[in-house]
Amino acid sequence: MVVVIQCKDKVGLVADIASVMARFGVNILTMKEYVDINEGMFFARLVIEPFNDIVVLQNALQQALPSDALVKVNPEPEKKIVVLVTKEYHCLSDILIRNHFKTLGATVEAVIGNYADLANICERFDVPFYEISHEGKDKSTFEHEIKKRLANHKFDYMVLAKFMRILSPDFVASYPYQIINIHHSFLPAFIGASPYKRAFHRGVKLIGATAHFVTDDLDEGPIIVQKTIPVDHTYSVSDMVRAGKEIETSALVKALHFVFEDKVFVFNNKTVVFE
Amino acid sequence: MVVVIQCKDKVGLVADIASVMARFGVNILTMKEYVDINEGMFFARLVIEPFNDIVVLQNALQQALPSDALVKVNPEPEKKIVVLVTKEYHCLSDILIRNHFKTLGATVEAVIGNYADLANICERFDVPFYEISHEGKDKSTFEHEIKKRLANHKFDYMVLAKFMRILSPDFVASYPYQIINIHHSFLPAFIGASPYKRAFHRGVKLIGATAHFVTDDLDEGPIIVQKTIPVDHTYSVSDMVRAGKEIETSALVKALHFVFEDKVFVFNNKTVVFE
Amino acid sequence: MVVVIQCKDKVGLVADIASVMARFGVNILTMKEYVDINEGMFFARLVIEPFNDIVVLQNALQQALPSDALVKVNPEPEKKIVVLVTKEYHCLSDILIRNHFKTLGATVEAVIGNYADLANICERFDVPFYEISHEGKDKSTFEHEIKKRLANHKFDYMVLAKFMRILSPDFVASYPYQIINIHHSFLPAFIGASPYKRAFHRGVKLIGATAHFVTDDLDEGPIIVQKTIPVDHTYSVSDMVRAGKEIETSALVKALHFVFEDKVFVFNNKTVVFE
Amino acid sequence: MVVVIQCKDKVGLVADIASVMARFGVNILTMKEYVDINEGMFFARLVIEPFNDIVVLQNALQQALPSDALVKVNPEPEKKIVVLVTKEYHCLSDILIRNHFKTLGATVEAVIGNYADLANICERFDVPFYEISHEGKDKSTFEHEIKKRLANHKFDYMVLAKFMRILSPDFVASYPYQIINIHHSFLPAFIGASPYKRAFHRGVKLIGATAHFVTDDLDEGPIIVQKTIPVDHTYSVSDMVRAGKEIETSALVKALHFVFEDKVFVFNNKTVVFE
């Protein structure tokens, strides 16, 4: 059972947490904590032995800790997600496979695509796919349709698995730190469109992928995972695209695992990740 | 200031440690702890704000923890080492450079070589070099001479920086978990002599290096750091040797940093490393 | 269009090849060649502009080169494969996804499992799955059934995508350098069964995966691709298994791409891979 | 013996080169060539058996190839370099060590520092160090002094081993593609000053280093080698600086080896590197 805590730092926090656990006879299996000294913030993630009364433990911790403390005992153990896609199959397929074999750490409730290309693969895995085209619509109409479609689905996170549209601040604000994107570059290099093309022209020797939470600023949200792989002069743009897909897929799924296991904290546009 | 603790696991250990700290008003800056569930062992490393009375804190912790607990408050902050070498310069030079610029985390007290090849580089850095040849001597005589020479030097660790001789169990027993070796393979692949030659003949696509504590069994001691780098069909044995030097150097220095910062625990022939 | 050449080395081979190309007005887009000086062997892979008369070019090259030369102009451009599996889904799924989206570089003709676990995923992708149990059969009967089942399928390579049975020398001899296996360790470390369990007990800091051609000797065939990823003291055996799946999948698919693109040559139980 | 060739691509170039070699009975040990199809450029690097008459071979190749061809037979086998530094020791020390043990592939003729900090380490290796302060001088005066001081030294390359000053276009133009810099970021991320500070504030999960040729545009020259290493939320700016030094050192020395072995070609602000 997981417990996550985030609050202003002060002397004795670990003792306070640990003595609540000791009081209830709960064994701490692992505890990772981190103090951001510059920011004066405290973050902790505990794995404890199962304990029946979650509410009682939650309240006891809340009482023992500063009033600003965000405490979650056993945060949603059965995460649900929706996935937004365009045409590229690699990230979605990887998610669908893990979803199918129950190793994703979350359940895919639905997939939304602004093209129909990926309907078939979803169908093969019995996952609902909704085509919502952006064509001939302004952004707010398009996003309104997405929201309306999702109204029937409960979900904890929205995953942009190569969804090649920029979402409006309004839309993003509806899902604070719940939208996870995979960007096909080593951010902050090549923010925005066509990163592989620009990487090619710059003659880089590594290409990258970045999984991050989405915020108002394009490609500026808190980074969760980054990966790079070597390329060389023989790589055309399309070779880079092809090679990049491998790390886009693996960076995204790694980030999702961290998030779904409640290992990721966000503060000040950065993440604390207890690997 | 660092505190390291190793003991049998039981409920409430973190609380016990943390409340000792709280009692003395000591702020815990970072705390990493790990419970090996199979072995029922608890390991912790804390960085705390400086506290004047080390002995008092040590005693308080010792009293609060199980009687088997190994507790070290502020373990030797100024480590001293000796280095044993044969002819290859790369690991030793890296150590000497960092020693010279005071970024090694320890002081090199002396270097012993069974050949004179590396005397000159030591001299350039004003580090004592002693040539002790193994030739025409049985192992115990050779090792006796090394020990005798070291009798005048206080040191916390002995680093085998490409020392191409096997030490006797007797010698090793004199320095329990104090001898650190760099082996030029990804152990347990290619235990023993000529790993690159054997890697070449096997046609591997990666070569490795392993930094480990030395125990009685050749190349079987607790592993601290391992690294690999790609090779391909164009690599001759000597190309592998050359490429391997880079990771031998970096794996060894990484392991040394971990050890010198008291981040490494040994239990059951394995290491816990709080990176 | 690809041309691959393998023969004893001698002065002027490149000139001989290049002048054949020049004679037919064929532009060489890329040429990679390698001389194994110890073995006196020459390997080359050319990408040339499409040329109509493959047989003519093949004959011209054969005539221009030493009589022992293996020359293939435009080797089977549409590879077909069969896949053998047991129960683990990760490598097979990755192959099925790429097969489905036509980015594998080969077509999966059929999948054979010694359990029925993976029948369903094959069915979802319209790929024939045949269950052939090994239970209650001696190896030769079991293998005979596999061969019989495959008699109706034409294929260039057999992929062991976590097929947890050892094949007999007889069976292997029927498909020389056509069987590709993924072994879940960094060979030659942890040859044979339970590599992750042994890796755990050894306390390694990296785990690996090896894609190789299958030969008579267990896990001793020519290596095509190897990968490693970091692990630490917090990894249980099952954590290693889980982490290892990621590199098993990626090492296998990388090896398959190399093989399907005719970039891999075998000589003396080693591979030459023109990446 | 090395031969490098760079020219406009056309059909039959490999044949032309190879037949010149065959005519002189020169065996080609390895040949790497690359055609940049977009740019219509041909690049080749050959390792041939030693041949006495370099001028004859050079002329024969020049005659056999297009008139624009840059051909170098046995390009300067004994490279000489100068190194420019400020205060950081890690890159310079690595260069000095390799220089001392004759594994750098070039000879360090002199080191110039705009502070005296690294005079001592140069002295220890008997390498001339010249302090040329930039303080109280305009850039052209400062650079003039450097040039004047170097007038007595013959060198093939100038290495900026953490030389924290921007050189003027005039200065750079005097040494076209002869100045190699190590930049402490994964370019084009964090161009310019204080990359680690900016990486820290962005919350990246990898930091990088880039070795590149210096051109007029700051940090925009042709990239030779890039490396990245993982960081996490626990890294302060100074932790990043410390970790970054390891890859700055290794990226720079790797780039230097490529350059000194004549494996690097520059075209259109990008490099072709025959690893």
Short mmCIF file of C-alpha atoms in Angstrom, two decimals, chain B:
data_model
loop_
_atom_site.label_atom_id
_atom_site.label_comp_id
_atom_site.label_asym_id
_atom_site.label_seq_id
_atom_site.Cartn_x
_atom_site.Cartn_y
_atom_site.Cartn_z
CA MET B 1 27.15 15.14 8.16
CA VAL B 2 26.52 11.52 7.29
CA VAL B 3 24.98 8.76 9.42
CA VAL B 4 24.92 5.15 8.26
CA ILE B 5 22.97 2.37 9.90
CA GLN B 6 22.72 -1.34 9.18
CA CYS B 7 20.75 -3.82 11.32
CA LYS B 8 18.07 -6.50 11.40
CA ASP B 9 14.76 -5.09 10.26
CA LYS B 10 11.84 -4.57 12.60
CA VAL B 11 8.75 -2.38 12.74
CA GLY B 12 9.38 1.20 13.73
CA LEU B 13 13.07 1.57 12.87
CA VAL B 14 12.57 4.71 10.84
CA ALA B 15 10.52 6.19 13.66
CA ASP B 16 13.21 5.26 16.17
CA ILE B 17 15.92 6.91 14.11
CA ALA B 18 13.86 9.94 13.30
CA SER B 19 12.80 10.54 16.87
CA VAL B 20 16.40 10.44 18.06
CA MET B 21 17.14 13.10 15.48
CA ALA B 22 14.09 15.12 16.50
CA ARG B 23 15.05 14.84 20.16
CA PHE B 24 18.39 16.51 19.44
CA GLY B 25 16.76 19.01 17.09
CA VAL B 26 18.80 17.67 14.18
CA ASN B 27 17.26 18.28 10.76
CA ILE B 28 17.39 15.33 8.37
CA LEU B 29 18.38 16.71 4.96
CA THR B 30 18.06 13.44 3.10
CA MET B 31 17.36 9.95 4.28
CA LYS B 32 17.63 6.88 2.13
CA GLU B 33 16.70 3.60 3.61
CA TYR B 34 16.17 0.15 2.21
CA VAL B 35 14.72 -3.00 3.66
CA ASP B 36 15.89 -6.26 2.16
CA ILE B 37 12.71 -8.21 2.81
CA ASN B 38 14.20 -11.62 1.98
CA GLU B 39 17.10 -11.12 4.33
CA GLY B 40 15.22 -9.10 6.93
CA MET B 41 17.89 -6.43 6.87
CA PHE B 42 17.58 -2.67 7.22
CA PHE B 43 20.00 -0.16 5.72
CA ALA B 44 19.90 3.61 6.06
CA ARG B 45 22.04 6.58 5.14
CA LEU B 46 21.13 10.01 6.41
CA VAL B 47 22.58 13.38 5.65
CA ILE B 48 21.91 15.56 8.65
CA GLU B 49 22.73 19.11 9.58
CA PRO B 50 26.08 19.34 11.37
CA PHE B 51 25.80 18.32 15.02
CA ASN B 52 28.52 18.95 17.52
CA ASP B 53 28.48 15.97 19.78
CA ILE B 54 29.04 12.98 17.54
CA VAL B 55 29.55 10.54 20.40
CA VAL B 56 26.34 11.52 22.12
CA LEU B 57 24.36 11.10 18.92
CA GLN B 58 26.06 7.80 18.14
CA ASN B 59 25.22 6.46 21.60
CA ALA B 60 21.63 7.66 21.45
CA LEU B 61 21.15 5.91 18.11
CA GLN B 62 22.86 2.76 19.29
CA GLN B 63 20.57 2.66 22.29
CA ALA B 64 17.43 3.29 20.27
CA LEU B 65 18.25 0.60 17.73
CA PRO B 66 18.55 -3.21 17.96
CA SER B 67 21.71 -4.38 19.66
CA ASP B 68 23.16 -5.76 16.42
CA ALA B 69 22.97 -2.36 14.73
CA LEU B 70 26.07 -1.02 13.04
CA VAL B 71 25.86 2.73 13.46
CA LYS B 72 28.36 5.27 12.23
CA VAL B 73 27.84 8.96 12.82
CA ASN B 74 30.14 11.02 10.63
CA PRO B 75 32.22 8.04 9.47
CA GLU B 76 35.82 9.02 8.73
CA PRO B 77 35.27 12.18 6.71
CA GLU B 78 38.86 12.32 5.46
CA LYS B 79 39.43 8.95 3.81
CA LYS B 80 42.92 7.79 3.01
CA ILE B 81 43.78 5.20 0.37
CA VAL B 82 46.66 3.25 -1.07
CA VAL B 83 46.69 2.14 -4.68
CA LEU B 84 48.21 -1.03 -6.11
CA VAL B 85 49.17 -1.06 -9.76
CA THR B 86 51.11 -2.97 -12.35
CA LYS B 87 51.84 -1.16 -15.62
CA GLU B 88 48.66 0.35 -16.97
CA TYR B 89 48.36 4.05 -16.35
CA HIS B 90 44.74 4.95 -17.05
CA CYS B 91 43.03 4.18 -13.73
CA LEU B 92 45.91 5.39 -11.62
CA SER B 93 46.27 8.62 -13.57
CA ASP B 94 42.61 9.40 -13.16
CA ILE B 95 42.92 8.83 -9.42
CA LEU B 96 46.07 10.94 -9.21
CA ILE B 97 44.49 13.83 -11.09
CA ARG B 98 41.42 13.85 -8.86
CA ASN B 99 43.63 13.46 -5.80
CA HIS B 100 45.73 16.37 -6.93
CA PHE B 101 42.73 18.64 -7.45
CA LYS B 102 41.06 17.36 -4.26
CA THR B 103 37.96 15.97 -5.95
CA LEU B 104 38.61 12.30 -5.28
CA GLY B 105 36.95 12.31 -1.88
CA ALA B 106 40.01 10.67 -0.40
CA THR B 107 43.75 11.19 -0.18
CA VAL B 108 46.21 8.91 -1.91
CA GLU B 109 48.78 8.02 0.72
CA ALA B 110 50.93 5.81 -1.45
CA VAL B 111 51.10 3.80 -4.64
CA ILE B 112 52.67 0.36 -4.81
CA GLY B 113 53.64 -1.16 -8.15
CA ASN B 114 55.10 -4.55 -8.91
CA TYR B 115 56.90 -2.83 -11.78
CA ALA B 116 58.52 0.60 -11.87
CA ASP B 117 56.55 1.81 -14.88
CA LEU B 118 54.26 4.11 -12.96
CA ALA B 119 56.83 5.56 -10.58
CA ASN B 120 57.33 8.61 -12.75
CA ILE B 121 53.69 9.64 -12.93
CA CYS B 122 53.42 9.37 -9.14
CA GLU B 123 56.51 11.45 -8.73
CA ARG B 124 55.01 14.14 -10.93
CA PHE B 125 52.15 14.37 -8.46
CA ASP B 126 54.33 14.11 -5.34
CA VAL B 127 52.72 10.84 -4.33
CA PRO B 128 55.03 8.19 -2.83
CA PHE B 129 55.56 5.23 -5.13
CA TYR B 130 57.08 1.99 -3.90
CA GLU B 131 58.24 -0.68 -6.28
CA ILE B 132 57.75 -4.13 -4.84
CA SER B 133 58.50 -6.77 -7.41
CA HIS B 134 56.73 -10.11 -7.27
CA GLU B 135 59.40 -11.76 -9.34
CA GLY B 136 61.29 -14.67 -7.88
CA LYS B 137 59.15 -14.57 -4.75
CA ASP B 138 56.36 -16.76 -3.55
CA LYS B 139 53.06 -15.02 -2.99
CA SER B 140 53.31 -14.84 0.78
CA THR B 141 56.72 -13.16 0.64
CA PHE B 142 55.47 -10.70 -1.92
CA GLU B 143 52.40 -9.89 0.11
CA HIS B 144 54.39 -9.69 3.30
CA GLU B 145 56.57 -7.01 1.70
CA ILE B 146 53.50 -5.05 0.67
CA LYS B 147 52.06 -5.22 4.16
CA LYS B 148 55.35 -4.21 5.69
CA ARG B 149 55.63 -1.27 3.39
CA LEU B 150 52.08 -0.22 4.22
CA ALA B 151 52.66 -0.54 7.95
CA ASN B 152 53.78 3.05 8.00
CA HIS B 153 50.70 4.27 6.19
CA LYS B 154 47.26 4.65 7.67
CA PHE B 155 44.58 4.00 5.07
CA ASP B 156 40.88 3.21 4.89
CA TYR B 157 40.83 1.52 1.50
CA MET B 158 43.20 -0.26 -0.83
CA VAL B 159 42.43 0.27 -4.52
CA LEU B 160 43.59 -2.24 -7.10
CA ALA B 161 43.86 0.02 -10.12
CA LYS B 162 44.66 -2.70 -12.62
CA PHE B 163 46.86 -4.66 -10.26
CA MET B 164 47.23 -7.84 -12.26
CA ARG B 165 48.04 -10.22 -9.41
CA ILE B 166 45.70 -12.40 -7.39
CA LEU B 167 45.90 -11.76 -3.68
CA SER B 168 45.85 -14.59 -1.16
CA PRO B 169 42.88 -15.16 1.15
CA ASP B 170 45.14 -14.31 4.06
CA PHE B 171 46.03 -10.96 2.61
CA VAL B 172 42.44 -10.20 1.70
CA ALA B 173 41.26 -11.16 5.17
CA SER B 174 43.48 -8.47 6.62
CA TYR B 175 41.43 -5.80 4.85
CA PRO B 176 37.81 -6.94 4.97
CA TYR B 177 35.71 -5.05 2.43
CA GLN B 178 38.47 -2.49 2.23
CA ILE B 179 39.98 -3.68 -1.05
CA ILE B 180 38.33 -2.42 -4.23
CA ASN B 181 39.24 -3.92 -7.58
CA ILE B 182 38.43 -3.01 -11.15
CA HIS B 183 37.91 -6.07 -13.31
CA HIS B 184 37.98 -5.62 -17.07
CA SER B 185 34.80 -7.51 -17.87
CA PHE B 186 31.11 -7.50 -17.15
CA LEU B 187 31.23 -10.02 -14.31
CA PRO B 188 30.35 -12.84 -14.08
CA ALA B 189 31.21 -13.01 -17.78
CA PHE B 190 34.90 -13.65 -18.35
CA ILE B 191 36.00 -14.20 -14.79
CA GLY B 192 39.77 -14.46 -14.52
CA ALA B 193 42.48 -13.80 -17.05
CA SER B 194 42.35 -12.23 -20.53
CA PRO B 195 38.71 -11.18 -20.59
CA TYR B 196 39.07 -9.04 -23.71
CA LYS B 197 40.68 -11.86 -25.62
CA ARG B 198 37.84 -14.15 -24.65
CA ALA B 199 35.27 -11.46 -25.42
CA PHE B 200 36.82 -11.09 -28.85
CA HIS B 201 36.64 -14.80 -29.54
CA ARG B 202 33.08 -15.02 -28.31
CA GLY B 203 32.11 -12.18 -30.62
CA VAL B 204 30.28 -10.12 -28.00
CA LYS B 205 28.70 -6.82 -28.97
CA LEU B 206 29.30 -5.13 -25.63
CA ILE B 207 32.31 -5.15 -23.35
CA GLY B 208 32.17 -4.33 -19.68
CA ALA B 209 33.98 -3.35 -16.53
CA THR B 210 33.16 -4.20 -12.93
CA ALA B 211 34.29 -2.45 -9.76
CA HIS B 212 33.91 -4.71 -6.75
CA PHE B 213 35.15 -5.46 -3.28
CA VAL B 214 37.76 -8.19 -3.18
CA THR B 215 37.00 -11.38 -1.30
CA ASP B 216 38.58 -14.80 -1.18
CA ASP B 217 36.96 -15.89 -4.39
CA LEU B 218 38.52 -14.50 -7.51
CA ASP B 219 36.24 -11.89 -9.09
CA GLU B 220 33.36 -13.07 -6.90
CA GLY B 221 33.22 -10.21 -4.40
CA PRO B 222 30.33 -7.76 -3.95
CA ILE B 223 29.80 -5.67 -7.07
CA ILE B 224 29.66 -1.89 -6.66
CA VAL B 225 29.47 -0.54 -10.22
CA GLN B 226 29.26 -2.09 -13.69
CA LYS B 227 29.46 -0.44 -17.07
CA THR B 228 29.28 -1.65 -20.63
CA ILE B 229 30.06 -0.06 -23.99
CA PRO B 230 29.28 -1.24 -27.52
CA VAL B 231 31.88 -2.95 -29.68
CA ASP B 232 31.50 -4.51 -33.09
CA HIS B 233 33.16 -6.86 -35.53
CA THR B 234 35.79 -4.28 -36.43
CA TYR B 235 37.29 -4.38 -32.93
CA SER B 236 40.50 -6.35 -32.55
CA VAL B 237 41.50 -7.52 -29.08
CA SER B 238 43.66 -4.44 -28.71
CA ASP B 239 40.81 -2.18 -29.82
CA MET B 240 38.72 -3.77 -27.08
CA VAL B 241 41.51 -3.21 -24.59
CA ARG B 242 41.69 0.44 -25.59
CA ALA B 243 37.94 0.98 -25.52
CA GLY B 244 37.65 -0.93 -22.28
CA LYS B 245 40.10 1.37 -20.51
CA GLU B 246 37.57 4.19 -20.74
CA ILE B 247 34.93 2.29 -18.79
CA GLU B 248 37.44 0.69 -16.42
CA THR B 249 38.45 4.20 -15.45
CA SER B 250 34.93 5.56 -15.14
CA ALA B 251 33.49 2.51 -13.36
CA LEU B 252 36.31 2.52 -10.83
CA VAL B 253 36.10 6.21 -10.04
CA LYS B 254 32.32 6.03 -9.74
CA ALA B 255 32.63 3.14 -7.30
CA LEU B 256 35.28 4.99 -5.32
CA HIS B 257 33.04 8.04 -5.02
CA PHE B 258 30.21 5.87 -3.70
CA VAL B 259 32.49 4.17 -1.19
CA PHE B 260 34.23 7.34 -0.04
CA GLU B 261 30.85 9.03 0.49
CA ASP B 262 29.69 6.08 2.65
CA LYS B 263 26.94 5.18 0.23
CA VAL B 264 27.86 1.50 -0.03
CA PHE B 265 26.75 -1.25 2.36
CA VAL B 266 27.80 -4.87 2.06
CA PHE B 267 25.61 -7.76 3.06
CA ASN B 268 25.58 -11.34 1.94
CA ASN B 269 28.17 -10.73 -0.79
CA LYS B 270 26.02 -8.03 -2.39
CA THR B 271 26.03 -4.27 -2.09
CA VAL B 272 23.35 -1.77 -1.27
CA VAL B 273 24.35 1.50 -2.97
CA PHE B 274 22.44 4.67 -2.15
CA GLU B 275 23.27 6.64 -5.29
#
